[in-house]
Coordinates of C-alpha atoms in Angstrom, one line a residue:
M568 CA -44.8 -26.4 5.8
S569 CA -45.2 -30.0 4.7
D570 CA -44.1 -32.9 6.8
Q571 CA -41.5 -33.7 4.1
S572 CA -40.0 -30.3 4.0
A573 CA -40.0 -30.1 7.8
A574 CA -38.2 -33.4 8.1
A575 CA -35.8 -32.8 5.3
P576 CA -35.0 -29.0 5.0
C577 CA -32.3 -29.8 2.4
S578 CA -34.6 -31.8 0.2
P579 CA -34.3 -32.5 -2.7
Y580 CA -30.5 -32.3 -2.2
D581 CA -28.7 -35.2 -0.5
A582 CA -25.1 -33.9 -0.5
L583 CA -23.0 -30.8 -0.8
L584 CA -19.8 -30.7 -3.0
L585 CA -17.1 -28.2 -2.1
L586 CA -15.4 -27.5 -5.5
S587 CA -12.1 -25.8 -5.5
F588 CA -9.0 -25.1 -7.6
G589 CA -6.5 -27.4 -5.9
G590 CA -2.8 -26.9 -5.3
P591 CA 0.5 -28.9 -4.8
E592 CA 1.3 -30.3 -1.4
G593 CA 5.1 -30.9 -1.9
P594 CA 7.9 -29.9 -4.3
E595 CA 7.4 -33.0 -6.5
D596 CA 3.8 -31.9 -7.1
V597 CA 4.5 -28.4 -8.4
V598 CA 5.2 -29.1 -12.1
P599 CA 2.5 -31.8 -12.5
F600 CA 0.0 -29.5 -10.9
L601 CA 1.0 -26.7 -13.3
E602 CA 0.7 -29.1 -16.2
N603 CA -2.9 -29.8 -15.1
V604 CA -3.6 -26.1 -14.9
T605 CA -2.1 -25.3 -18.3
R606 CA -3.1 -28.4 -20.1
G607 CA -3.7 -27.8 -23.8
R608 CA -1.6 -24.6 -24.0
G609 CA 1.7 -26.3 -25.0
I610 CA 3.8 -24.7 -22.3
P611 CA 7.2 -26.4 -22.0
R612 CA 8.0 -28.2 -18.8
E613 CA 11.1 -26.0 -18.2
R614 CA 8.9 -22.9 -18.4
L615 CA 6.5 -24.4 -15.9
K616 CA 9.5 -24.9 -13.5
E617 CA 10.2 -21.2 -13.8
V618 CA 6.5 -20.3 -13.3
G619 CA 6.4 -22.6 -10.2
Q620 CA 9.2 -20.7 -8.3
H621 CA 6.8 -19.0 -6.0
Y622 CA 5.5 -22.4 -4.9
F623 CA 9.1 -23.6 -4.2
L624 CA 9.5 -20.5 -1.9
F625 CA 6.9 -22.2 0.3
D626 CA 8.4 -25.7 0.0
G627 CA 6.2 -26.6 -2.9
V628 CA 3.1 -26.5 -0.7
S629 CA 0.1 -24.3 -1.6
P630 CA -2.0 -23.4 1.4
I631 CA -5.3 -23.9 -0.4
N632 CA -5.8 -27.6 0.4
A633 CA -5.2 -27.1 4.1
Q634 CA -7.6 -24.2 4.0
N635 CA -10.2 -26.3 2.2
R636 CA -9.9 -28.9 4.9
E637 CA -10.6 -26.2 7.5
L638 CA -13.6 -25.1 5.5
L639 CA -14.9 -28.6 5.2
D640 CA -14.6 -29.0 9.0
A641 CA -16.4 -25.7 9.5
L642 CA -19.3 -26.6 7.2
R643 CA -19.7 -30.0 8.7
K644 CA -19.7 -28.6 12.2
D645 CA -22.2 -25.9 11.3
F646 CA -24.5 -28.4 9.6
A647 CA -24.4 -30.8 12.5
D648 CA -25.0 -28.0 15.1
H649 CA -28.1 -26.9 13.2
G650 CA -29.5 -30.4 12.6
L651 CA -28.8 -30.6 8.8
D652 CA -28.1 -34.1 7.7
L653 CA -26.2 -33.2 4.6
P654 CA -22.8 -34.9 3.9
V655 CA -20.1 -32.6 2.5
Y656 CA -17.6 -33.9 -0.1
W657 CA -14.6 -32.1 -1.6
G658 CA -13.2 -32.2 -5.1
N659 CA -10.6 -30.1 -7.0
R660 CA -10.2 -29.1 -10.6
N661 CA -6.5 -29.4 -10.8
W662 CA -5.2 -31.6 -7.9
A663 CA -6.2 -34.4 -5.6
P664 CA -8.9 -35.0 -4.5
Y665 CA -9.9 -34.7 -8.2
L666 CA -13.4 -33.7 -9.1
T667 CA -14.1 -36.8 -11.1
D668 CA -13.0 -39.1 -8.3
T669 CA -15.2 -37.3 -5.8
L670 CA -18.2 -37.4 -8.1
R671 CA -17.6 -41.1 -8.6
R672 CA -17.6 -41.6 -4.8
L673 CA -20.8 -39.5 -4.5
T674 CA -22.4 -41.7 -7.1
E675 CA -21.2 -44.9 -5.5
D676 CA -22.5 -43.6 -2.1
G677 CA -26.0 -43.3 -3.7
H678 CA -26.4 -39.6 -3.9
R679 CA -28.8 -38.3 -6.6
R680 CA -29.1 -34.5 -6.2
V681 CA -25.9 -32.6 -5.3
L682 CA -25.4 -28.9 -4.6
T683 CA -22.0 -27.4 -5.4
L684 CA -20.2 -24.7 -3.6
A685 CA -17.4 -23.2 -5.7
T686 CA -14.6 -21.4 -3.9
S687 CA -15.1 -18.4 -6.2
A688 CA -17.7 -15.8 -5.2
Y689 CA -18.0 -13.8 -8.4
A690 CA -19.2 -14.1 -11.9
S691 CA -16.5 -14.7 -14.6
Y692 CA -15.4 -17.4 -17.0
S693 CA -12.6 -18.6 -14.8
G694 CA -14.6 -18.1 -11.6
C695 CA -17.8 -19.8 -12.6
R696 CA -18.2 -21.1 -16.2
Q697 CA -14.9 -23.0 -16.1
Y698 CA -16.0 -24.7 -12.9
R699 CA -19.3 -25.7 -14.6
E700 CA -17.3 -27.0 -17.6
N701 CA -15.2 -29.1 -15.3
L702 CA -18.4 -30.5 -13.7
A703 CA -19.8 -31.4 -17.2
D704 CA -16.5 -33.1 -18.1
A705 CA -16.5 -35.1 -14.9
L706 CA -20.2 -36.2 -15.3
A707 CA -19.5 -37.2 -18.9
A708 CA -16.5 -39.3 -17.7
L709 CA -18.7 -41.2 -15.2
E710 CA -21.3 -41.8 -17.8
A711 CA -18.6 -43.2 -20.1
E712 CA -17.8 -45.6 -17.3
G713 CA -21.4 -46.9 -17.3
L714 CA -22.4 -45.0 -14.1
T715 CA -25.5 -42.8 -13.7
P716 CA -24.1 -39.7 -11.9
P717 CA -26.3 -37.4 -9.8
R718 CA -27.8 -34.2 -11.0
V719 CA -25.5 -31.4 -9.9
D720 CA -26.6 -27.8 -9.3
K721 CA -24.5 -24.9 -8.2
L722 CA -25.1 -22.4 -5.4
R723 CA -25.6 -18.8 -6.5
H724 CA -22.8 -16.2 -6.3
Y725 CA -22.4 -15.2 -2.7
F726 CA -20.2 -12.1 -3.0
N727 CA -22.8 -9.9 -1.3
H728 CA -24.1 -12.3 1.3
P729 CA -23.7 -10.9 4.8
G730 CA -21.8 -14.0 5.9
F731 CA -19.2 -13.3 3.3
V732 CA -19.1 -9.5 3.6
R733 CA -19.1 -9.0 7.4
P734 CA -15.9 -11.1 8.1
M735 CA -14.1 -8.9 5.5
V736 CA -15.3 -5.8 7.3
D737 CA -13.9 -7.0 10.6
A738 CA -10.7 -8.1 8.8
T739 CA -10.3 -4.6 7.3
L740 CA -10.8 -3.0 10.8
A741 CA -8.2 -5.4 12.2
A742 CA -5.7 -4.6 9.5
L743 CA -6.2 -0.8 9.9
A744 CA -5.4 -1.3 13.6
E745 CA -2.0 -2.8 12.6
L746 CA -0.9 0.4 10.9
P747 CA 1.1 3.0 13.0
E748 CA -1.3 5.3 14.8
G749 CA -0.1 8.3 13.0
V750 CA -0.8 6.7 9.6
R751 CA -4.1 4.9 10.4
E752 CA -6.6 7.7 10.0
R753 CA -5.4 8.8 6.6
A754 CA -4.7 5.3 5.2
H755 CA -6.2 4.3 1.9
L756 CA -8.0 1.0 1.2
A757 CA -6.9 -1.1 -1.7
F758 CA -9.5 -3.8 -2.5
T759 CA -7.7 -6.5 -4.5
T760 CA -8.9 -9.3 -6.8
H761 CA -7.5 -11.5 -9.6
S762 CA -6.9 -9.6 -12.8
I763 CA -8.5 -11.2 -15.8
P764 CA -8.5 -10.2 -19.5
T765 CA -10.7 -7.2 -20.1
A766 CA -12.6 -9.2 -22.8
A767 CA -13.5 -11.8 -20.2
A768 CA -14.6 -9.2 -17.7
D769 CA -16.7 -7.4 -20.3
T770 CA -18.7 -10.6 -21.1
S771 CA -19.0 -11.8 -17.4
G772 CA -22.5 -12.3 -16.1
P773 CA -25.8 -12.5 -18.0
V774 CA -25.8 -11.1 -21.6
A775 CA -28.0 -8.1 -20.6
G776 CA -25.2 -6.8 -18.3
H777 CA -22.3 -7.3 -20.7
G778 CA -20.3 -4.2 -21.2
E779 CA -17.2 -2.5 -19.8
G780 CA -16.1 -4.7 -16.9
G781 CA -19.3 -6.7 -16.9
A782 CA -20.6 -8.4 -13.7
Y783 CA -17.1 -9.2 -12.6
V784 CA -16.1 -5.5 -12.0
A785 CA -19.6 -4.4 -10.9
Q786 CA -19.8 -7.1 -8.2
H787 CA -16.3 -6.3 -6.8
L788 CA -17.1 -2.6 -6.7
D789 CA -20.3 -3.3 -4.9
V790 CA -18.5 -5.3 -2.2
A791 CA -15.7 -2.8 -1.9
H792 CA -18.3 0.0 -1.4
L793 CA -20.1 -2.1 1.3
I794 CA -16.9 -2.7 3.2
A795 CA -15.7 0.9 2.9
E796 CA -19.1 2.2 4.2
A797 CA -19.1 -0.2 7.1
V798 CA -15.6 0.9 8.1
R799 CA -16.7 4.5 7.9
E800 CA -19.8 3.8 10.1
E801 CA -17.6 2.0 12.7
T802 CA -14.6 4.4 12.8
G803 CA -16.1 7.7 11.7
V804 CA -13.4 7.9 9.1
D805 CA -14.1 8.0 5.4
H806 CA -11.1 6.2 4.0
P807 CA -10.4 6.7 0.2
W808 CA -10.5 3.4 -1.6
Q809 CA -9.9 1.8 -5.0
L810 CA -10.4 -1.6 -6.7
V811 CA -7.1 -2.9 -7.9
Y812 CA -5.9 -6.1 -9.4
Q813 CA -3.2 -8.8 -8.9
S814 CA -1.9 -12.1 -10.2
R815 CA -1.9 -11.3 -13.9
S816 CA -0.6 -14.2 -15.9
G817 CA -1.4 -13.5 -19.5
A818 CA 0.5 -12.5 -22.6
P819 CA 1.7 -8.9 -22.5
H820 CA -0.2 -7.9 -25.7
I821 CA -3.6 -8.9 -24.3
P822 CA -5.3 -6.2 -22.2
W823 CA -6.0 -7.2 -18.6
L824 CA -7.8 -5.4 -15.8
E825 CA -5.6 -2.7 -14.2
P826 CA -4.1 -1.1 -12.1
D827 CA -1.9 -3.8 -10.6
I828 CA -1.5 -3.7 -6.8
C829 CA 2.2 -3.0 -7.0
D830 CA 1.6 -0.1 -9.5
H831 CA -1.1 1.2 -7.2
L832 CA 1.2 1.2 -4.2
E833 CA 3.8 3.2 -6.2
S834 CA 1.1 5.7 -7.3
A835 CA -0.3 6.0 -3.8
H836 CA 3.2 6.7 -2.3
G837 CA 3.9 9.2 -5.0
A838 CA 0.6 11.0 -4.2
G839 CA 1.6 11.3 -0.5
V840 CA -0.7 8.5 0.8
P841 CA 0.7 7.6 4.3
G842 CA -0.4 4.0 4.4
V843 CA -2.5 1.3 2.6
V844 CA -4.6 -1.6 3.7
M845 CA -4.8 -4.4 1.1
I846 CA -8.1 -6.2 1.3
P847 CA -8.2 -9.3 -0.9
I848 CA -12.0 -9.4 -1.5
G849 CA -11.7 -11.5 -4.6
F850 CA -10.4 -14.6 -2.7
V851 CA -12.2 -16.9 -0.3
S852 CA -9.0 -18.0 1.5
D853 CA -5.3 -17.0 2.0
H854 CA -4.1 -19.3 -0.8
M855 CA -0.9 -18.9 -2.8
E856 CA -2.0 -15.8 -4.8
V857 CA -2.6 -14.0 -1.5
K858 CA 0.5 -15.3 0.2
Y859 CA 2.8 -14.6 -2.7
D860 CA 1.3 -11.8 -4.7
L861 CA 0.3 -9.7 -1.7
D862 CA 2.3 -10.9 1.4
T863 CA 5.5 -11.3 -0.6
E864 CA 5.6 -9.2 -3.8
A865 CA 3.4 -6.3 -2.8
A866 CA 4.8 -6.2 0.7
A867 CA 8.3 -6.1 -0.7
K868 CA 7.3 -3.2 -3.1
A869 CA 5.8 -1.3 -0.1
A870 CA 9.0 -1.9 1.9
D871 CA 11.1 -0.5 -1.0
L872 CA 8.9 2.6 -1.1
G873 CA 8.9 3.0 2.7
L874 CA 5.1 2.8 2.6
P875 CA 3.4 1.3 5.6
V876 CA 0.9 -1.5 4.6
A877 CA -1.2 -4.0 6.3
R878 CA -3.1 -6.9 4.7
A879 CA -6.6 -7.9 5.7
A880 CA -7.5 -11.6 6.1
T881 CA -9.8 -13.4 3.8
V882 CA -13.0 -15.1 4.9
G883 CA -11.5 -18.6 5.0
A884 CA -13.3 -20.9 7.4
D885 CA -15.0 -18.1 9.4
P886 CA -18.1 -19.6 11.1
R887 CA -20.2 -16.8 9.7
F888 CA -19.2 -17.9 6.2
A889 CA -20.1 -21.5 7.0
A890 CA -23.5 -20.2 8.3
A891 CA -23.9 -18.3 5.0
V892 CA -23.4 -21.5 3.1
R893 CA -26.0 -23.2 5.2
D894 CA -28.4 -20.3 4.4
L895 CA -27.7 -20.6 0.7
V896 CA -28.3 -24.4 0.8
L897 CA -31.6 -24.0 2.6
E898 CA -32.6 -21.2 0.3
R899 CA -31.9 -23.2 -2.9
A900 CA -33.5 -26.3 -1.5
A901 CA -36.7 -24.4 -0.6
T902 CA -36.7 -22.9 -4.1
E903 CA -36.4 -26.3 -5.7
R904 CA -39.4 -27.4 -3.6
G905 CA -41.5 -24.6 -5.1
R906 CA -41.2 -22.1 -2.3
S907 CA -40.1 -18.5 -2.3
P908 CA -37.6 -18.1 0.5
E909 CA -36.0 -14.8 1.6
R910 CA -32.8 -14.3 -0.4
C911 CA -30.1 -12.6 1.7
A912 CA -28.0 -10.0 -0.1
L913 CA -26.4 -6.7 0.7
G914 CA -25.6 -3.8 -1.6
A915 CA -27.1 -2.5 -4.8
L916 CA -27.0 -5.6 -7.0
G917 CA -29.3 -7.9 -5.1
P918 CA -29.2 -11.7 -5.0
S919 CA -27.6 -13.5 -8.0
H920 CA -29.4 -16.0 -10.2
D921 CA -29.7 -19.7 -9.2
L922 CA -29.2 -21.0 -12.8
C923 CA -26.6 -19.4 -15.0
P924 CA -28.5 -18.1 -18.1
V925 CA -27.5 -18.8 -21.7
G926 CA -24.6 -16.6 -22.8
C927 CA -23.5 -16.0 -19.2
C928 CA -19.7 -15.7 -18.9
P929 CA -19.2 -17.4 -22.3
A930 CA -16.4 -19.9 -23.0
R931 CA -13.5 -19.0 -25.2
A932 CA -14.5 -22.0 -27.3
P933 CA -17.9 -23.7 -27.0
R934 CA -17.8 -26.5 -24.4
P935 CA -20.6 -28.2 -22.4
A936 CA -21.2 -26.8 -18.9
A937 CA -23.3 -28.2 -16.1
A938 CA -25.6 -26.4 -13.8
G939 CA -26.8 -23.8 -16.3
A940 CA -29.8 -23.0 -18.4
D941 CA -27.8 -24.3 -21.4
S942 CA -27.0 -27.6 -19.6
P943 CA -28.5 -30.9 -20.8
R944 CA -29.3 -31.8 -17.1
A945 CA -30.9 -28.4 -16.3

């Protein structure tokens, strides 16, 4: 190991950017936030007020920003505890702190090589490519201001990293324990993730893997299998499981991934399933789509059916996830220095690519995207 790499294990990177979706932090923020999310779609303000009702049930506050602050603290603590001198910044796509503002601050603070951690673990247009497009837009905005922004790379997908998977195994075991004793052993596991249009799923991931469900479905199935197997090993019970979907928001005539969690609960009850554990593997934290779509809507559906359910926690700011991020940062930094570090990954799919290839999770309309093989700065 060279003196340089020993002294600076994160070299050539000098900052980490936590990039997330963002959410309102009060009733007055809800409609402006939804306007940001739906910009360009021509949705009337009155319709956005209707769409925002589930935010108003929680006083207009999405939990995602508070959870990102907790993750920031966890990352900074883990880095400091392990001697990594790597500042961590936070920027959002759709609400303050806005991505462009954060990148401007990074630039003004003198950072030249930045790694990005997106709060989305899987391949898809909305979970990866769209974040990369937002990065490209923000970098272009800074250049238009006369600034020279840093080079920005993105950490690989971490859906199968042990530090992401193992907290979900423990959360599943804890949720199983919440079910009545007579129900627990025969309970089914419902692994949930965000539904997306089937066309977007089919073209997720590198071109070579495009097909039914694409990388999006394959990656979720791999994680679900890992968790179900770990639960079997620890409990001695082989719980039946299924990947199901939630949070559909598209037009009714466009095919989206199914079954919906509420439909699945109804089918399970009809088949005599005594209880269900809902495991939101598609989400990093307990944000609004978990709190409302699972804890409110799905829980109400289960109560109507008389079906016992429990919901597993997401990874959130678990110290093991923070340690996984550190591992991914050091792995990518070593790769950039020309080394071949061990790449941690569980399951059948192996570690994901560092650089999104051309044609990976294509945009609905061609737009520049940063941190990919088709990026000007790659």
